[in-house]
C-alpha positions as a Python dict, from the first residue, in 0.01 Angstrom:
ca = {
    (1, 'M'): (0, 0, 0),
    (2, 'N'): (87, 174, -329),
    (3, 'Y'): (406, 313, -182),
    (4, 'H'): (498, -18, -17),
    (5, 'L'): (459, -203, -346),
    (6, 'F'): (664, 71, -514),
    (7, 'E'): (934, 23, -247),
    (8, 'L'): (945, -353, -305),
    (9, 'I'): (997, -307, -679),
    (10, 'N'): (1220, 1, -676),
    (11, 'A'): (1440, -135, -394),
    (12, 'A'): (1571, -395, -638),
    (13, 'A'): (1684, -118, -874),
    (14, 'G'): (2042, -7, -846),
    (15, 'Q'): (2164, -352, -741),
    (16, 'N'): (2272, -489, -1079),
    (17, 'D'): (2379, -272, -1373),
    (18, 'Q'): (2278, -525, -1638),
    (19, 'V'): (1928, -568, -1497),
    (20, 'D'): (1895, -192, -1454),
    (21, 'D'): (2004, -140, -1814),
    (22, 'V'): (1726, -371, -1936),
    (23, 'F'): (1459, -192, -1733),
    (24, 'E'): (1593, 154, -1819),
    (25, 'W'): (1570, 60, -2187),
    (26, 'A'): (1222, -84, -2140),
    (27, 'A'): (1105, 224, -1948),
    (28, 'V'): (1212, 458, -2227),
    (29, 'W'): (1224, 266, -2557),
    (30, 'L'): (997, -40, -2538),
    (31, 'I'): (692, 173, -2613),
    (32, 'Y'): (838, 237, -2962),
    (33, 'V'): (882, -137, -3015),
    (34, 'L'): (521, -183, -2908),
    (35, 'G'): (416, 81, -3161),
    (36, 'L'): (610, -87, -3440),
    (37, 'A'): (469, -427, -3347),
    (38, 'A'): (117, -282, -3345),
    (39, 'A'): (174, -162, -3701),
    (40, 'V'): (151, -523, -3823),
    (41, 'P'): (-215, -582, -3728),
    (42, 'L'): (-300, -219, -3802),
    (43, 'L'): (-169, -239, -4158),
    (44, 'A'): (-340, -573, -4211),
    (45, 'G'): (-659, -421, -4070),
    (46, 'L'): (-649, -136, -4319),
    (47, 'R'): (-717, -384, -4598),
    (48, 'R'): (-967, -605, -4413),
    (49, 'T'): (-1151, -377, -4171),
    (50, 'P'): (-1062, -9, -4201),
    (51, 'A'): (-1334, 82, -3949),
    (52, 'A'): (-1149, -122, -3686),
    (53, 'V'): (-832, 77, -3748),
    (54, 'V'): (-1031, 398, -3703),
    (55, 'R'): (-1159, 260, -3372),
    (56, 'V'): (-803, 185, -3256),
    (57, 'A'): (-709, 545, -3333),
    (58, 'A'): (-1021, 667, -3153),
    (59, 'V'): (-924, 466, -2845),
    (60, 'L'): (-587, 642, -2838),
    (61, 'G'): (-760, 980, -2858),
    (62, 'V'): (-1014, 898, -2587),
    (63, 'A'): (-743, 750, -2362),
    (64, 'F'): (-523, 1057, -2407),
    (65, 'V'): (-804, 1297, -2314),
    (66, 'A'): (-919, 1082, -2021),
    (67, 'G'): (-561, 1049, -1895),
    (68, 'Q'): (-516, 1426, -1907),
    (69, 'L'): (-840, 1473, -1713),
    (70, 'V'): (-731, 1224, -1446),
    (71, 'A'): (-390, 1394, -1420),
    (72, 'A'): (-559, 1733, -1383),
    (73, 'V'): (-757, 1621, -1078),
    (74, 'S'): (-487, 1401, -926),
    (75, 'R'): (-259, 1533, -657),
    (76, 'E'): (-15, 1242, -692),
    (77, 'V'): (338, 1353, -777),
    (78, 'R'): (623, 1136, -894),
    (79, 'P'): (789, 908, -639),
    (80, 'F'): (1122, 1090, -659),
    (81, 'Q'): (954, 1416, -560),
    (82, 'T'): (856, 1296, -213),
    (83, 'H'): (1070, 991, -140),
    (84, 'S'): (1426, 874, -167),
    (85, 'V'): (1419, 635, -464),
    (86, 'H'): (1652, 467, -711),
    (87, 'Q'): (1571, 694, -1006),
    (88, 'L'): (1732, 532, -1307),
    (89, 'I'): (1604, 760, -1583),
    (90, 'P'): (1574, 1137, -1591),
    (91, 'H'): (1223, 1277, -1566),
    (92, 'D'): (1074, 1615, -1497),
    (93, 'P'): (870, 1650, -1179),
    (94, 'G'): (495, 1670, -1215),
    (95, 'P'): (180, 1460, -1202),
    (96, 'S'): (237, 1090, -1171),
    (97, 'L'): (-116, 953, -1206),
    (98, 'P'): (-179, 805, -1457),
    (99, 'S'): (137, 694, -1634),
    (100, 'D'): (120, 830, -1989),
    (101, 'H'): (344, 546, -2108),
    (102, 'A'): (119, 284, -1950),
    (103, 'T'): (-197, 454, -2074),
    (104, 'A'): (-71, 466, -2432),
    (105, 'A'): (76, 115, -2427),
    (106, 'F'): (-236, -45, -2280),
    (107, 'A'): (-464, 161, -2506),
    (108, 'V'): (-286, 30, -2815),
    (109, 'A'): (-274, -326, -2681),
    (110, 'F'): (-636, -339, -2566),
    (111, 'A'): (-768, -167, -2880),
    (112, 'V'): (-576, -399, -3113),
    (113, 'G'): (-704, -693, -2909),
    (114, 'A'): (-1064, -570, -2912),
    (115, 'F'): (-1091, -456, -3273),
    (116, 'L'): (-827, -636, -3481),
    (117, 'S'): (-666, -946, -3330),
    (118, 'W'): (-693, -1084, -2980),
    (119, 'R'): (-360, -1268, -3026),
    (120, 'W'): (-180, -946, -3113),
    (121, 'G'): (-365, -780, -2827),
    (122, 'V'): (-232, -1036, -2579),
    (123, 'A'): (125, -999, -2709),
    (124, 'L'): (105, -620, -2697),
    (125, 'S'): (-50, -635, -2349),
    (126, 'M'): (252, -831, -2227),
    (127, 'L'): (478, -557, -2362),
    (128, 'A'): (259, -297, -2192),
    (129, 'V'): (297, -478, -1859),
    (130, 'V'): (675, -476, -1900),
    (131, 'I'): (668, -104, -1984),
    (132, 'G'): (461, -29, -1675),
    (133, 'F'): (678, -242, -1450),
    (134, 'A'): (992, -79, -1590),
    (135, 'R'): (853, 269, -1514),
    (136, 'V'): (810, 165, -1151),
    (137, 'W'): (1151, -5, -1140),
    (138, 'A'): (1311, 312, -1279),
    (139, 'G'): (1156, 521, -1001),
    (140, 'V'): (932, 749, -1207),
    (141, 'H'): (589, 596, -1132),
    (142, 'Y'): (398, 418, -860),
    (143, 'P'): (224, 86, -937),
    (144, 'A'): (-117, 257, -911),
    (145, 'D'): (-11, 500, -1185),
    (146, 'V'): (35, 204, -1418),
    (147, 'L'): (-286, 36, -1302),
    (148, 'V'): (-487, 355, -1355),
    (149, 'G'): (-329, 390, -1700),
    (150, 'A'): (-451, 39, -1783),
    (151, 'L'): (-798, 119, -1647),
    (152, 'V'): (-815, 442, -1849),
    (153, 'A'): (-718, 241, -2158),
    (154, 'A'): (-982, -24, -2086),
    (155, 'G'): (-1242, 247, -2033),
    (156, 'A'): (-1146, 411, -2363),
    (157, 'V'): (-1191, 79, -2543),
    (158, 'S'): (-1534, 40, -2382),
    (159, 'V'): (-1641, 391, -2482),
    (160, 'V'): (-1522, 351, -2841),
    (161, 'D'): (-1672, 2, -2868),
    (162, 'A'): (-2011, 126, -2743),
    (163, 'G'): (-1996, 425, -2978),
    (164, 'G'): (-1893, 205, -3268),
    (165, 'R'): (-2175, -40, -3204),
    (166, 'A'): (-2425, 246, -3184),
    (167, 'Y'): (-2293, 386, -3511),
    (168, 'D'): (-2314, 42, -3677),
    (169, 'R'): (-2679, 4, -3567),
    (170, 'W'): (-2761, 353, -3695),
    (171, 'A'): (-2585, 288, -4028),
    (172, 'R'): (-2777, -38, -4082),
    (173, 'R'): (-3112, 140, -4028),
    (174, 'R'): (-3048, 417, -4278),
    (175, 'P'): (-3230, 390, -4608),
    (176, 'P'): (-3003, 291, -4901),
    (177, 'S'): (-3058, 627, -5071),
    (178, 'A'): (-2933, 813, -4761),
    (179, 'A'): (-2617, 604, -4756),
    (180, 'A'): (-2550, 683, -5122),
    (181, 'G'): (-2597, 1054, -5063),
    (182, 'H'): (-2913, 1093, -5278),
}
């Protein structure tokens, strides 16, 4: 099913240069736009809730490590390594699952949504979906690679949220003198 869905999406690639140009750009560059857009709630969060910004950064770290672990145990290679595809952007062969672009994009989007602003999270999630779709369109990932990237990101948010809540409970129980360092 993963390959058939890939075929449906990637078969449309190579048919129209203007459409391909949009998806090629999105597959390579939209992640930087997402990062710049995420800077708005992150910078605002630094003033209001610096702990939330730390949690967003922690999500990125957890998602990166988890994504590397998944890639290490996955045997899935890139579509162009085993199939004839419309590959629109250059990419080295190697592990396909999960998509690093999708993992990073969804991690930022979900973390911003969970810890800073759900509205910004929704907007960034829409950009993440476009990035993931564009990676499939361009022939460098399967749909499941993008889906697993989103699941890794969601898992990272859950882990950081649970850890943050546990830390908050611990910090509230500490005696005032311990918090002041006396």
